[in-house]
Amino acid sequence: PIFELHRAAPPDGEAAPAPAGECVPLQRGVHCVAPPGVPESLLAGGRFVRSGSESERRLLRFLGVEQPARSAFFRSHVFGRLADLPAEARDGAMVSVLRELHALGSEDAGFVDSLRELRFVPTAGGSLHRASELFHPKVHAAAELLGVEGAYPAGVFSAPDLLSALE
C-alpha cells in the first residue's frame, strides 16, 4: 500500500502536507501512526503516515503499522530533537508533557526519570535548562546570586500549574 507521510514543518512551526501526489510505499517497522492529539508540527521526519480519520488509523494498525504510546512518542521522537524544534512547537510539546505527566509516567516507568535529565525549560536569557537547575520565582535570592536571566523558568513555564509540575 502507498500512503502520504507528514513532512517537515516550515519555519513558522506549522506542519506542511506532503506535496500533492507524493506518496511512499508503506513499510512495517519504518512507518508508524502518530498517537492521537499530537500536533502535526512534531510529526516531521518521514516516519509518520498521514491519516485523516479513525477508520484509516484502524486500517493502518490492521496492516501492521505501529502506533506508539504517547510516552514512547515523546521519548523517541521529541526529546532528542528539542533543540531543533521551533520554540513554539518545543514549548507546546513540553507543556503537554507536563500537563499529562501522571498518565505518561503510568504508561512508561522510566518516563519521569528521562524528563529529569532533559534540558527543556527556557529561561529569560533563552537557554534551555533541566527543571532541577532552576529556582521557583518565589526564591528572590536566586536572582541576586545568578541574575534573573538564568535563574527562573520563563514564558509559559512560569505559570503556577507548570511550576508545580517542574518541582
PDB file of C-alpha atoms in Angstrom:
ATOM      1  CA  PRO A   1       0.000   0.000   0.000  1.00  0.00           C
ATOM      2  CA  ILE A   2       1.033   3.577  -0.684  1.00  0.00           C
ATOM      3  CA  PHE A   3       0.408   6.372   1.807  1.00  0.00           C
ATOM      4  CA  GLU A   4       1.186  10.026   2.329  1.00  0.00           C
ATOM      5  CA  LEU A   5       3.628  10.999   5.094  1.00  0.00           C
ATOM      6  CA  HIS A   6       3.778  14.040   7.334  1.00  0.00           C
ATOM      7  CA  ARG A   7       6.524  16.350   6.135  1.00  0.00           C
ATOM      8  CA  ALA A   8       8.905  18.800   7.764  1.00  0.00           C
ATOM      9  CA  ALA A   9       7.370  21.899   9.250  1.00  0.00           C
ATOM     10  CA  PRO A  10       8.028  25.263   7.605  1.00  0.00           C
ATOM     11  CA  PRO A  11       9.906  27.887   9.658  1.00  0.00           C
ATOM     12  CA  ASP A  12       6.755  29.235  11.329  1.00  0.00           C
ATOM     13  CA  GLY A  13       6.287  25.872  13.053  1.00  0.00           C
ATOM     14  CA  GLU A  14       3.147  24.684  11.280  1.00  0.00           C
ATOM     15  CA  ALA A  15       3.278  21.334   9.520  1.00  0.00           C
ATOM     16  CA  ALA A  16       3.131  21.292   5.771  1.00  0.00           C
ATOM     17  CA  PRO A  17       1.356  18.450   3.997  1.00  0.00           C
ATOM     18  CA  ALA A  18       3.357  16.416   1.542  1.00  0.00           C
ATOM     19  CA  PRO A  19       3.258  17.914  -1.938  1.00  0.00           C
ATOM     20  CA  ALA A  20       0.249  16.757  -3.960  1.00  0.00           C
ATOM     21  CA  GLY A  21       0.799  13.333  -5.473  1.00  0.00           C
ATOM     22  CA  GLU A  22       3.912  12.479  -3.441  1.00  0.00           C
ATOM     23  CA  CYS A  23       3.353   9.182  -1.657  1.00  0.00           C
ATOM     24  CA  VAL A  24       5.543   6.400  -0.339  1.00  0.00           C
ATOM     25  CA  PRO A  25       5.177   2.638  -0.111  1.00  0.00           C
ATOM     26  CA  LEU A  26       4.189   1.627   3.394  1.00  0.00           C
ATOM     27  CA  GLN A  27       6.938  -0.226   5.273  1.00  0.00           C
ATOM     28  CA  ARG A  28       6.256  -2.013   8.556  1.00  0.00           C
ATOM     29  CA  GLY A  29       8.905  -1.207  11.129  1.00  0.00           C
ATOM     30  CA  VAL A  30       9.739   2.081   9.388  1.00  0.00           C
ATOM     31  CA  HIS A  31       6.457   3.958   9.257  1.00  0.00           C
ATOM     32  CA  CYS A  32       4.068   4.470  12.137  1.00  0.00           C
ATOM     33  CA  VAL A  33       0.796   6.120  13.041  1.00  0.00           C
ATOM     34  CA  ALA A  34       1.007   9.113  15.362  1.00  0.00           C
ATOM     35  CA  PRO A  35      -0.680   8.863  18.752  1.00  0.00           C
ATOM     36  CA  PRO A  36      -3.935  10.821  18.986  1.00  0.00           C
ATOM     37  CA  GLY A  37      -3.659  14.514  19.784  1.00  0.00           C
ATOM     38  CA  VAL A  38      -0.046  15.004  18.728  1.00  0.00           C
ATOM     39  CA  PRO A  39       0.460  18.325  16.894  1.00  0.00           C
ATOM     40  CA  GLU A  40       1.481  17.953  13.256  1.00  0.00           C
ATOM     41  CA  SER A  41       4.500  20.176  13.860  1.00  0.00           C
ATOM     42  CA  LEU A  42       6.061  17.246  15.780  1.00  0.00           C
ATOM     43  CA  LEU A  43       5.475  14.642  13.062  1.00  0.00           C
ATOM     44  CA  ALA A  44       8.195  15.584  10.602  1.00  0.00           C
ATOM     45  CA  GLY A  45      10.907  13.184   9.637  1.00  0.00           C
ATOM     46  CA  GLY A  46       9.266  10.877   7.118  1.00  0.00           C
ATOM     47  CA  ARG A  47       8.143   8.228   9.607  1.00  0.00           C
ATOM     48  CA  PHE A  48       4.541   9.179  10.346  1.00  0.00           C
ATOM     49  CA  VAL A  49       1.802   8.141   7.973  1.00  0.00           C
ATOM     50  CA  ARG A  50      -0.848  10.800   7.405  1.00  0.00           C
ATOM     51  CA  SER A  51      -4.308   9.508   8.299  1.00  0.00           C
ATOM     52  CA  GLY A  52      -7.460  11.555   8.099  1.00  0.00           C
ATOM     53  CA  SER A  53      -9.847   9.523  10.203  1.00  0.00           C
ATOM     54  CA  GLU A  54     -10.050   6.933  12.937  1.00  0.00           C
ATOM     55  CA  SER A  55     -11.072   4.289  10.384  1.00  0.00           C
ATOM     56  CA  GLU A  56      -7.862   4.967   8.404  1.00  0.00           C
ATOM     57  CA  ARG A  57      -5.820   4.669  11.622  1.00  0.00           C
ATOM     58  CA  ARG A  58      -7.512   1.333  12.394  1.00  0.00           C
ATOM     59  CA  LEU A  59      -6.770   0.111   8.859  1.00  0.00           C
ATOM     60  CA  LEU A  60      -3.108   1.095   9.202  1.00  0.00           C
ATOM     61  CA  ARG A  61      -2.825  -0.703  12.537  1.00  0.00           C
ATOM     62  CA  PHE A  62      -4.520  -3.753  10.948  1.00  0.00           C
ATOM     63  CA  LEU A  63      -1.833  -3.644   8.236  1.00  0.00           C
ATOM     64  CA  GLY A  64       0.814  -3.871  10.939  1.00  0.00           C
ATOM     65  CA  VAL A  65       1.781  -0.205  11.196  1.00  0.00           C
ATOM     66  CA  GLU A  66       2.582   0.519  14.822  1.00  0.00           C
ATOM     67  CA  GLN A  67       1.130   3.373  16.830  1.00  0.00           C
ATOM     68  CA  PRO A  68       3.488   4.225  19.692  1.00  0.00           C
ATOM     69  CA  ALA A  69       2.105   5.155  23.092  1.00  0.00           C
ATOM     70  CA  ARG A  70       2.279   8.896  23.785  1.00  0.00           C
ATOM     71  CA  SER A  71       5.119   8.384  26.274  1.00  0.00           C
ATOM     72  CA  ALA A  72       7.137   6.405  23.717  1.00  0.00           C
ATOM     73  CA  PHE A  73       6.409   9.011  21.049  1.00  0.00           C
ATOM     74  CA  PHE A  74       7.714  11.858  23.192  1.00  0.00           C
ATOM     75  CA  ARG A  75      10.802   9.927  24.312  1.00  0.00           C
ATOM     76  CA  SER A  76      11.683   8.640  20.837  1.00  0.00           C
ATOM     77  CA  HIS A  77      10.580  11.424  18.521  1.00  0.00           C
ATOM     78  CA  VAL A  78      10.561  14.671  20.503  1.00  0.00           C
ATOM     79  CA  PHE A  79      13.016  14.631  23.413  1.00  0.00           C
ATOM     80  CA  GLY A  80      16.061  14.056  21.201  1.00  0.00           C
ATOM     81  CA  ARG A  81      15.295  16.938  18.872  1.00  0.00           C
ATOM     82  CA  LEU A  82      14.041  19.648  21.231  1.00  0.00           C
ATOM     83  CA  ALA A  83      16.922  21.955  20.309  1.00  0.00           C
ATOM     84  CA  ASP A  84      15.960  21.691  16.617  1.00  0.00           C
ATOM     85  CA  LEU A  85      12.257  22.455  17.061  1.00  0.00           C
ATOM     86  CA  PRO A  86      10.909  25.992  16.789  1.00  0.00           C
ATOM     87  CA  ALA A  87      10.444  27.447  20.276  1.00  0.00           C
ATOM     88  CA  GLU A  88       6.659  27.488  19.995  1.00  0.00           C
ATOM     89  CA  ALA A  89       6.458  23.813  18.967  1.00  0.00           C
ATOM     90  CA  ARG A  90       9.036  22.790  21.595  1.00  0.00           C
ATOM     91  CA  ASP A  91       7.303  24.653  24.413  1.00  0.00           C
ATOM     92  CA  GLY A  92       3.861  23.437  23.338  1.00  0.00           C
ATOM     93  CA  ALA A  93       5.047  19.832  23.327  1.00  0.00           C
ATOM     94  CA  MET A  94       6.671  20.122  26.737  1.00  0.00           C
ATOM     95  CA  VAL A  95       3.651  21.882  28.258  1.00  0.00           C
ATOM     96  CA  SER A  96       1.562  18.928  27.045  1.00  0.00           C
ATOM     97  CA  VAL A  97       4.055  16.551  28.631  1.00  0.00           C
ATOM     98  CA  LEU A  98       3.921  18.371  31.974  1.00  0.00           C
ATOM     99  CA  ARG A  99       0.132  18.521  31.968  1.00  0.00           C
ATOM    100  CA  GLU A 100      -0.091  14.796  31.155  1.00  0.00           C
ATOM    101  CA  LEU A 101       2.829  13.778  33.357  1.00  0.00           C
ATOM    102  CA  HIS A 102       0.860  11.414  35.575  1.00  0.00           C
ATOM    103  CA  ALA A 103      -0.612   9.500  32.631  1.00  0.00           C
ATOM    104  CA  LEU A 104       2.687   9.425  30.711  1.00  0.00           C
ATOM    105  CA  GLY A 105       4.523   8.199  33.796  1.00  0.00           C
ATOM    106  CA  SER A 106       1.909   5.451  34.222  1.00  0.00           C
ATOM    107  CA  GLU A 107       2.491   4.294  30.620  1.00  0.00           C
ATOM    108  CA  ASP A 108       6.270   4.231  30.994  1.00  0.00           C
ATOM    109  CA  ALA A 109       8.008   3.733  34.328  1.00  0.00           C
ATOM    110  CA  GLY A 110      11.198   5.471  33.102  1.00  0.00           C
ATOM    111  CA  PHE A 111       9.460   8.485  31.616  1.00  0.00           C
ATOM    112  CA  VAL A 112       9.813  10.814  34.617  1.00  0.00           C
ATOM    113  CA  ASP A 113      13.486   9.897  35.023  1.00  0.00           C
ATOM    114  CA  SER A 114      14.200  10.721  31.389  1.00  0.00           C
ATOM    115  CA  LEU A 115      12.352  14.022  31.796  1.00  0.00           C
ATOM    116  CA  ARG A 116      14.512  14.906  34.823  1.00  0.00           C
ATOM    117  CA  GLU A 117      17.639  14.698  32.656  1.00  0.00           C
ATOM    118  CA  LEU A 118      16.188  16.710  29.778  1.00  0.00           C
ATOM    119  CA  ARG A 119      17.041  20.359  29.152  1.00  0.00           C
ATOM    120  CA  PHE A 120      13.684  21.790  28.085  1.00  0.00           C
ATOM    121  CA  VAL A 121      12.817  24.691  30.398  1.00  0.00           C
ATOM    122  CA  PRO A 122      13.689  28.078  28.865  1.00  0.00           C
ATOM    123  CA  THR A 123      14.947  30.992  30.943  1.00  0.00           C
ATOM    124  CA  ALA A 124      14.630  34.700  30.221  1.00  0.00           C
ATOM    125  CA  GLY A 125      18.069  34.509  28.580  1.00  0.00           C
ATOM    126  CA  GLY A 126      16.730  31.956  26.088  1.00  0.00           C
ATOM    127  CA  SER A 127      18.835  28.964  27.108  1.00  0.00           C
ATOM    128  CA  LEU A 128      17.288  25.594  27.965  1.00  0.00           C
ATOM    129  CA  HIS A 129      17.826  24.013  31.386  1.00  0.00           C
ATOM    130  CA  ARG A 130      16.810  20.969  33.384  1.00  0.00           C
ATOM    131  CA  ALA A 131      13.996  21.774  35.800  1.00  0.00           C
ATOM    132  CA  SER A 132      16.307  20.885  38.713  1.00  0.00           C
ATOM    133  CA  GLU A 133      18.765  23.607  37.670  1.00  0.00           C
ATOM    134  CA  LEU A 134      16.245  26.429  38.103  1.00  0.00           C
ATOM    135  CA  PHE A 135      14.587  28.129  41.055  1.00  0.00           C
ATOM    136  CA  HIS A 136      10.955  28.866  41.819  1.00  0.00           C
ATOM    137  CA  PRO A 137      10.234  32.583  41.200  1.00  0.00           C
ATOM    138  CA  LYS A 138       9.393  32.940  44.907  1.00  0.00           C
ATOM    139  CA  VAL A 139      13.085  32.398  45.705  1.00  0.00           C
ATOM    140  CA  HIS A 140      14.210  36.005  45.209  1.00  0.00           C
ATOM    141  CA  ALA A 141      17.743  35.382  46.452  1.00  0.00           C
ATOM    142  CA  ALA A 142      18.487  33.305  43.347  1.00  0.00           C
ATOM    143  CA  ALA A 143      18.145  36.374  41.134  1.00  0.00           C
ATOM    144  CA  GLU A 144      20.623  38.261  43.311  1.00  0.00           C
ATOM    145  CA  LEU A 145      23.158  35.446  43.045  1.00  0.00           C
ATOM    146  CA  LEU A 146      22.607  34.222  39.493  1.00  0.00           C
ATOM    147  CA  GLY A 147      20.791  37.058  37.756  1.00  0.00           C
ATOM    148  CA  VAL A 148      17.226  37.000  36.522  1.00  0.00           C
ATOM    149  CA  GLU A 149      18.278  35.830  33.042  1.00  0.00           C
ATOM    150  CA  GLY A 150      19.254  32.332  34.138  1.00  0.00           C
ATOM    151  CA  ALA A 151      17.647  31.631  37.487  1.00  0.00           C
ATOM    152  CA  TYR A 152      13.952  31.094  36.758  1.00  0.00           C
ATOM    153  CA  PRO A 153      11.686  29.364  34.235  1.00  0.00           C
ATOM    154  CA  ALA A 154      10.381  31.817  31.642  1.00  0.00           C
ATOM    155  CA  GLY A 155       7.377  32.119  29.356  1.00  0.00           C
ATOM    156  CA  VAL A 156       4.623  29.566  29.735  1.00  0.00           C
ATOM    157  CA  PHE A 157       6.749  27.587  32.200  1.00  0.00           C
ATOM    158  CA  SER A 158       6.322  30.332  34.805  1.00  0.00           C
ATOM    159  CA  ALA A 159       2.575  29.603  35.073  1.00  0.00           C
ATOM    160  CA  PRO A 160       1.609  28.315  38.555  1.00  0.00           C
ATOM    161  CA  ASP A 161       0.326  24.921  37.364  1.00  0.00           C
ATOM    162  CA  LEU A 162       3.523  24.260  35.397  1.00  0.00           C
ATOM    163  CA  LEU A 163       5.782  25.465  38.189  1.00  0.00           C
ATOM    164  CA  SER A 164       4.262  22.844  40.482  1.00  0.00           C
ATOM    165  CA  ALA A 165       4.889  20.142  37.843  1.00  0.00           C
ATOM    166  CA  LEU A 166       8.504  21.303  37.449  1.00  0.00           C
ATOM    167  CA  GLU A 167       9.144  20.965  41.183  1.00  0.00           C
TER     168      GLU A 167
END
